JSON list of C-alpha atoms in Angstrom, two decimals:
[
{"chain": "A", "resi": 294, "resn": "UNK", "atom": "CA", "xyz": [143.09, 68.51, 112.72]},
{"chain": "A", "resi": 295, "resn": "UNK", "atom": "CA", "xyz": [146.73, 69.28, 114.07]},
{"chain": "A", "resi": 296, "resn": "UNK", "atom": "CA", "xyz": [147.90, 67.50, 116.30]},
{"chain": "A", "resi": 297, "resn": "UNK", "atom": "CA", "xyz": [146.39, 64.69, 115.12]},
{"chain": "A", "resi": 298, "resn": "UNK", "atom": "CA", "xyz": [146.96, 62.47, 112.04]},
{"chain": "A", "resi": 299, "resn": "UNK", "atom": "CA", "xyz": [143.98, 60.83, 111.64]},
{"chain": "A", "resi": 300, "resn": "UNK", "atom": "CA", "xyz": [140.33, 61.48, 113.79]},
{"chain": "A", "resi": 301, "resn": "UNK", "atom": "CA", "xyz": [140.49, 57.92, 115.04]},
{"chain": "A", "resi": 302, "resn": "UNK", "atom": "CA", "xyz": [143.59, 59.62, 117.05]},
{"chain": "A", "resi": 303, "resn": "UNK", "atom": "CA", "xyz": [141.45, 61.75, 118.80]},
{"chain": "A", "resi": 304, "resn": "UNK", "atom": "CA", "xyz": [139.26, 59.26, 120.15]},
{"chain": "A", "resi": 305, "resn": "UNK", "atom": "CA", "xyz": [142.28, 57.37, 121.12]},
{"chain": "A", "resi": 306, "resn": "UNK", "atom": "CA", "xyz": [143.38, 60.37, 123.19]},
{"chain": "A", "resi": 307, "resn": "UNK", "atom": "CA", "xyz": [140.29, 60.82, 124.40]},
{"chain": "A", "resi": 308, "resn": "UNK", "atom": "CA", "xyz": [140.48, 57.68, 126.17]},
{"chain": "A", "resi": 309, "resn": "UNK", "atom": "CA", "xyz": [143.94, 58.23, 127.54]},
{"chain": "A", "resi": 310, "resn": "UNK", "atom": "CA", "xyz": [142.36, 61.17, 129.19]},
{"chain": "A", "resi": 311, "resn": "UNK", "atom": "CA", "xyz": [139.41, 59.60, 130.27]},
{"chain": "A", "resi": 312, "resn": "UNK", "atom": "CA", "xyz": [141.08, 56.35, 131.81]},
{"chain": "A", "resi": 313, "resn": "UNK", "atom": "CA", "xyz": [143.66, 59.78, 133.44]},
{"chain": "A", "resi": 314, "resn": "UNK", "atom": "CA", "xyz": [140.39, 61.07, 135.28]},
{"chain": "A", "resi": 315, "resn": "UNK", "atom": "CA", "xyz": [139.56, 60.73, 139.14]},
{"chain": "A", "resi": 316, "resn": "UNK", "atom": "CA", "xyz": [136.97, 57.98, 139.37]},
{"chain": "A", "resi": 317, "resn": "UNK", "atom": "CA", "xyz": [134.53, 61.52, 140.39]},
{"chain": "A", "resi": 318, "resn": "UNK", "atom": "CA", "xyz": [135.26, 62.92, 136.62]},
{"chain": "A", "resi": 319, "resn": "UNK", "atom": "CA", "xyz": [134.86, 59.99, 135.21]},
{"chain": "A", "resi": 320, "resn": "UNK", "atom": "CA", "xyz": [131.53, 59.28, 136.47]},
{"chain": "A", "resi": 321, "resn": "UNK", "atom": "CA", "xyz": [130.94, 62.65, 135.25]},
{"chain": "A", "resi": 322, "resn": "UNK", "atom": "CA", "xyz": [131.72, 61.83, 131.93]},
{"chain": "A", "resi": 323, "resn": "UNK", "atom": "CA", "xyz": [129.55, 58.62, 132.25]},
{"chain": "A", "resi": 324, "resn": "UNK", "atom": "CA", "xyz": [126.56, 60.72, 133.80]},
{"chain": "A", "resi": 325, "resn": "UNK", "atom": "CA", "xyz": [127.04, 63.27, 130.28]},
{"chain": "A", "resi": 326, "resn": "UNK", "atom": "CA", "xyz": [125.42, 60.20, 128.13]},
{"chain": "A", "resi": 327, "resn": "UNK", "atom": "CA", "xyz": [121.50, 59.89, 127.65]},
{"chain": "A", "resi": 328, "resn": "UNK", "atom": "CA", "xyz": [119.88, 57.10, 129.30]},
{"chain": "A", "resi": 329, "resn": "UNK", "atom": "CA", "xyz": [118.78, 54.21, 127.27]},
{"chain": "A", "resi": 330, "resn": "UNK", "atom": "CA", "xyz": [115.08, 53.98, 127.14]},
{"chain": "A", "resi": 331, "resn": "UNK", "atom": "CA", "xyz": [113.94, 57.77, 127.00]},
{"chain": "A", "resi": 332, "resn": "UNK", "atom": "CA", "xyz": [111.16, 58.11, 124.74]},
{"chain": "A", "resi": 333, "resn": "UNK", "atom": "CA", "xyz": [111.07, 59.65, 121.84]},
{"chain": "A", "resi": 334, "resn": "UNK", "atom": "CA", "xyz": [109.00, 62.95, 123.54]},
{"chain": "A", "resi": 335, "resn": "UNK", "atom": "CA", "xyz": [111.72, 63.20, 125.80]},
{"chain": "A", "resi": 336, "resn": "UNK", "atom": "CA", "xyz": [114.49, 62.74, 123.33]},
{"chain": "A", "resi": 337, "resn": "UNK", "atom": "CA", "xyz": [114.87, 67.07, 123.18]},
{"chain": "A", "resi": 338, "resn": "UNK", "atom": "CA", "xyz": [118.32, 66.73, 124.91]},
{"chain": "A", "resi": 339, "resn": "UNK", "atom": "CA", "xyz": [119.77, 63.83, 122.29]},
{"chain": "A", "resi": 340, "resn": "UNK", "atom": "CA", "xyz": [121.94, 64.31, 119.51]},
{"chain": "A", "resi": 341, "resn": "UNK", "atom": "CA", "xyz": [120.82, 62.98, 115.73]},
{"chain": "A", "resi": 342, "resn": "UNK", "atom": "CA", "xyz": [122.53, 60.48, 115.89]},
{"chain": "A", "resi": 343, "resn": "UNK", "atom": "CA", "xyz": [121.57, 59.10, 119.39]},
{"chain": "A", "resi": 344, "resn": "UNK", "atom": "CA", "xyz": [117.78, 59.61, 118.23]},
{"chain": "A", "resi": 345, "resn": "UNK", "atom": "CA", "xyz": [118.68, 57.21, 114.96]},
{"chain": "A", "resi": 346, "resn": "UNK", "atom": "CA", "xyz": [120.70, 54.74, 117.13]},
{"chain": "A", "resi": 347, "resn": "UNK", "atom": "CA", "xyz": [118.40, 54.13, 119.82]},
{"chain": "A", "resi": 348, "resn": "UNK", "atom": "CA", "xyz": [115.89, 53.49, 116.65]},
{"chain": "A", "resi": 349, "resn": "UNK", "atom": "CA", "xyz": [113.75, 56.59, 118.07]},
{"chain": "A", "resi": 350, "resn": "UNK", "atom": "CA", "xyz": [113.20, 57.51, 114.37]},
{"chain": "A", "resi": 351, "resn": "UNK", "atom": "CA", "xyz": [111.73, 54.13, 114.02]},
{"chain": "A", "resi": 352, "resn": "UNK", "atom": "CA", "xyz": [109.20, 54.26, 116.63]},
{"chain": "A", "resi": 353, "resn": "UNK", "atom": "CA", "xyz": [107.65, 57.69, 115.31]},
{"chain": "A", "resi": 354, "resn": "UNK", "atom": "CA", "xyz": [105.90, 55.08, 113.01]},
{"chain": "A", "resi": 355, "resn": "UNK", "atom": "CA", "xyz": [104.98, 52.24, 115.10]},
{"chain": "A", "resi": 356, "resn": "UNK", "atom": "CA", "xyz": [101.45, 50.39, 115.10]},
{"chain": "A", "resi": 357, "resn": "UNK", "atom": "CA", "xyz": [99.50, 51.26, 118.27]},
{"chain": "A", "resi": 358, "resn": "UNK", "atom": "CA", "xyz": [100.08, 47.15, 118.57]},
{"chain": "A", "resi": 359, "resn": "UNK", "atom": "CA", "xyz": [103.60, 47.95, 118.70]},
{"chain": "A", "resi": 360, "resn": "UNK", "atom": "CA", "xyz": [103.23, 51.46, 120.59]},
{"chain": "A", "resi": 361, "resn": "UNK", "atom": "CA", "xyz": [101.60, 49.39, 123.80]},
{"chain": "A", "resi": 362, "resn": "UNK", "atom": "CA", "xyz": [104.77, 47.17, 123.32]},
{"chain": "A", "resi": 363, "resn": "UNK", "atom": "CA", "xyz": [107.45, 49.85, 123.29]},
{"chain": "A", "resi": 364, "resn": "UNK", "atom": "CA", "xyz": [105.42, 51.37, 126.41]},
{"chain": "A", "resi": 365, "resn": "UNK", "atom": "CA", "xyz": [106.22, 48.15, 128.22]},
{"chain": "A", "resi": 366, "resn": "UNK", "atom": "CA", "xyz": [109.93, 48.17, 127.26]},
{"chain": "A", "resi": 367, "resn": "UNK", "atom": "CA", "xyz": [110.46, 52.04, 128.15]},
{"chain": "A", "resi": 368, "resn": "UNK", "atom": "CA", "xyz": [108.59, 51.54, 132.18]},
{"chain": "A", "resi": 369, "resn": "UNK", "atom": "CA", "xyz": [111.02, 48.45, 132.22]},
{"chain": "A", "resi": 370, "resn": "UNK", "atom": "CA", "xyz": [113.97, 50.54, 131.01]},
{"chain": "A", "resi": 371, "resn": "UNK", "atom": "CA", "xyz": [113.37, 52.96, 133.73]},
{"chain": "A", "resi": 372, "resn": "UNK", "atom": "CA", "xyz": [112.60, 50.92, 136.28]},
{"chain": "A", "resi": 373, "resn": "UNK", "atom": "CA", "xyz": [116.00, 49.49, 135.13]},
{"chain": "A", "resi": 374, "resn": "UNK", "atom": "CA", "xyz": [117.71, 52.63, 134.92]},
{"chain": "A", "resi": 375, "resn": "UNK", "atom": "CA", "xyz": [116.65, 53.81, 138.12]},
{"chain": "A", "resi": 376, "resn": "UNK", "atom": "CA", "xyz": [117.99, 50.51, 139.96]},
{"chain": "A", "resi": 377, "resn": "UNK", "atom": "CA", "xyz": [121.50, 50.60, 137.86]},
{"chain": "A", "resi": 378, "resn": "UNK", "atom": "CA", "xyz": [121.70, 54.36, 139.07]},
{"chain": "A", "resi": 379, "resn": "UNK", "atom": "CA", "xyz": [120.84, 53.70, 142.53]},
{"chain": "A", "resi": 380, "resn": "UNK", "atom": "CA", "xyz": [123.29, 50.57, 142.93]},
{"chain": "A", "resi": 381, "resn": "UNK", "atom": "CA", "xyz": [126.24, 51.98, 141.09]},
{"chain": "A", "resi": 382, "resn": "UNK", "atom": "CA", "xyz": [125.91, 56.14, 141.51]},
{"chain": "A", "resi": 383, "resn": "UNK", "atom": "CA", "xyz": [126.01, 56.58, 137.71]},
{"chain": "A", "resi": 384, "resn": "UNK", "atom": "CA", "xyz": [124.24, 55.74, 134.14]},
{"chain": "A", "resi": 385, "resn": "UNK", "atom": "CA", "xyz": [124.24, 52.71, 132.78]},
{"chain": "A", "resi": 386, "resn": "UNK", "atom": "CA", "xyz": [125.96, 53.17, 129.29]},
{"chain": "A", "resi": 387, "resn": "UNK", "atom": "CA", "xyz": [126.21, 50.32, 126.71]},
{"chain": "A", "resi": 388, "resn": "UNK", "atom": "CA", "xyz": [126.64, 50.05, 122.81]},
{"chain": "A", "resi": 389, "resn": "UNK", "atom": "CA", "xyz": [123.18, 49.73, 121.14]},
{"chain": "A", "resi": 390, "resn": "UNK", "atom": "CA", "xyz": [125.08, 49.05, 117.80]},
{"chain": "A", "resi": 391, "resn": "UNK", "atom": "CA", "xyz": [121.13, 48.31, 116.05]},
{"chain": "A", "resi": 392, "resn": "UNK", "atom": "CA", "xyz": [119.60, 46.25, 118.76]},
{"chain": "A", "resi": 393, "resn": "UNK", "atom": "CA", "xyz": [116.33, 46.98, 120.04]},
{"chain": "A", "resi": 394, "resn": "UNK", "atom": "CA", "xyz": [115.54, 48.49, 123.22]},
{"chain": "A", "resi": 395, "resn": "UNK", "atom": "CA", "xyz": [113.87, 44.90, 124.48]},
{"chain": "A", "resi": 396, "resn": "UNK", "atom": "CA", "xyz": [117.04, 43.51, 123.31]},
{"chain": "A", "resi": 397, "resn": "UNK", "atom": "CA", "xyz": [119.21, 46.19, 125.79]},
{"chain": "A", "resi": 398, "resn": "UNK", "atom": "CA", "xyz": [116.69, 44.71, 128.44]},
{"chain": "A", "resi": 399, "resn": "UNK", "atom": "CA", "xyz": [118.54, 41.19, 129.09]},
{"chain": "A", "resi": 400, "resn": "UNK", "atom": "CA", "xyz": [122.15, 43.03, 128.63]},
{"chain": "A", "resi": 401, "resn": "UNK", "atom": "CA", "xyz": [120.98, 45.60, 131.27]},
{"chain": "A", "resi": 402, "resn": "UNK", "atom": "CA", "xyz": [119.48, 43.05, 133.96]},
{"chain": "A", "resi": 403, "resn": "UNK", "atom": "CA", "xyz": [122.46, 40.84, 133.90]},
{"chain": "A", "resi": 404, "resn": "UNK", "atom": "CA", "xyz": [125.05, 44.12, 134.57]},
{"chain": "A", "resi": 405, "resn": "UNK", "atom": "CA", "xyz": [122.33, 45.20, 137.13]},
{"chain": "A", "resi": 406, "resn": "UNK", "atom": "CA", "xyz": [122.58, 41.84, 139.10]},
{"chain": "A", "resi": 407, "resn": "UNK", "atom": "CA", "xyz": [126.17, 40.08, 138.03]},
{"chain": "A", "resi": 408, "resn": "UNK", "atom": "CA", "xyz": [128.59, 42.78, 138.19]},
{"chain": "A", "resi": 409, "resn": "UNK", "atom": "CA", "xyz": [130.72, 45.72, 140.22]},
{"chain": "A", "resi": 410, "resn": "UNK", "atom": "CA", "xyz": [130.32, 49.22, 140.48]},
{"chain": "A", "resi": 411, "resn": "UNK", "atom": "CA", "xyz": [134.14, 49.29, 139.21]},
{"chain": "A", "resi": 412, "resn": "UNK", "atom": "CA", "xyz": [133.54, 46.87, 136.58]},
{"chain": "A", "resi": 413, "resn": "UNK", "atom": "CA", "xyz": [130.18, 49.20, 135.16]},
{"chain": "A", "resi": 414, "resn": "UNK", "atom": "CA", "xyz": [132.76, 51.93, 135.55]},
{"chain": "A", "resi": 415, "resn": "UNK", "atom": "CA", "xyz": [135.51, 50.88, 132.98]},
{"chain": "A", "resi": 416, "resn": "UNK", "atom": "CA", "xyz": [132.68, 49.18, 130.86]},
{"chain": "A", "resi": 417, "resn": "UNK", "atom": "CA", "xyz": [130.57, 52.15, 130.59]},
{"chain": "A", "resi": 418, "resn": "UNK", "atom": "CA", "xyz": [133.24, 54.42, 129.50]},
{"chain": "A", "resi": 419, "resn": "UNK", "atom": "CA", "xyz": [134.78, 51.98, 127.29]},
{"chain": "A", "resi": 420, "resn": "UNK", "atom": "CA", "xyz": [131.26, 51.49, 125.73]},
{"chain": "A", "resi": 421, "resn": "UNK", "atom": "CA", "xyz": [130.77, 55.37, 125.21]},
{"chain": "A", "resi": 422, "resn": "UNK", "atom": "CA", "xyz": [134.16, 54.72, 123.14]},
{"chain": "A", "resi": 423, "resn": "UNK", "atom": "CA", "xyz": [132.78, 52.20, 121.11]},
{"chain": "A", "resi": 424, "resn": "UNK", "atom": "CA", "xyz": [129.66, 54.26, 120.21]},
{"chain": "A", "resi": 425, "resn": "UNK", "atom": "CA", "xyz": [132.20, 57.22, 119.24]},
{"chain": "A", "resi": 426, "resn": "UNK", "atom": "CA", "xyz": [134.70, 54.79, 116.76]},
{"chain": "A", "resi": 427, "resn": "UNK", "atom": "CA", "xyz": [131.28, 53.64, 115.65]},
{"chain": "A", "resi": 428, "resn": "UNK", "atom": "CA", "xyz": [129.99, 57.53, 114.67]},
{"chain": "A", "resi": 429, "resn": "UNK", "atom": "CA", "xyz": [133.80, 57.83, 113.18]},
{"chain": "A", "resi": 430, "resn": "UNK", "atom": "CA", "xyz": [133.26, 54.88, 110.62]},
{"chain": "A", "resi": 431, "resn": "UNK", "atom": "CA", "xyz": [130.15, 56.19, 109.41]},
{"chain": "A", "resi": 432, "resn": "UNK", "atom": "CA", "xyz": [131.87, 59.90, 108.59]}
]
């Protein structure tokens, strides 16, 4: 683990390097996390632990009540997604931390319609640093 004392330190420097990055690489970085809302038959290209945090493992087992609900939440994800991408020229990134994908809905619409594209910029990368502290605590 040389040079670092403690994992937590690499995240630390990996924000230090981050915040160093042309606004071009960062939105790189930004464009490198999966989109909120994919479903789960599209979920090839996620990591374990992004299935299991955006509750993907969850859904395997729905109802088909529940199934026709989650296929209204992922069209309104995308349609979501697709607007945030168009207005801003990169993902939208944000901390599920549990919550539902309805719940990401609100959270989503309000940064679609109420912010910046420099604002989403530093939040989405400072998000993606939340979700990595948060995979650190659970080592």
């Amino acid at each position: 683990m040389r040079p670092f004392r403690a994992y937590g330190d690499i995240i630390d420097q990996a924000s230090k390097v981050i915040a160093s990055l042309s606004r071009e690489d960062q939105i790189v970085v930004i464009n490198a996390h999966p989109r909120i809302g994919v479903t789960p038959a599209q979920a090839s290209t996620l990591s374990a632990n992004s299935f299991k945090e955006q509750g993907m493992d969850k859904e395997l087992a729905a109802t088909n009540n529940e199934q026709d609900q989650l296929r209204q939440v992922y069209a309104t994800l995308k349609a979501l997604n697709e607007q945030y991408e168009q207005k801003y020229g990169f993902k939208f990134v944000v901390f599920v931390n549990g919550r539902s994908k309805a719940d990401i809905i609100p959270i989503l619409e309000h940064r679609l319609h109420n912010s910046t594209q420099d604002k989403e910029l530093s939040l989405g990368l400072s998000e993606m640093m939340q979700i990595a502290y948060s995979r650190l605590s659970k080592l």
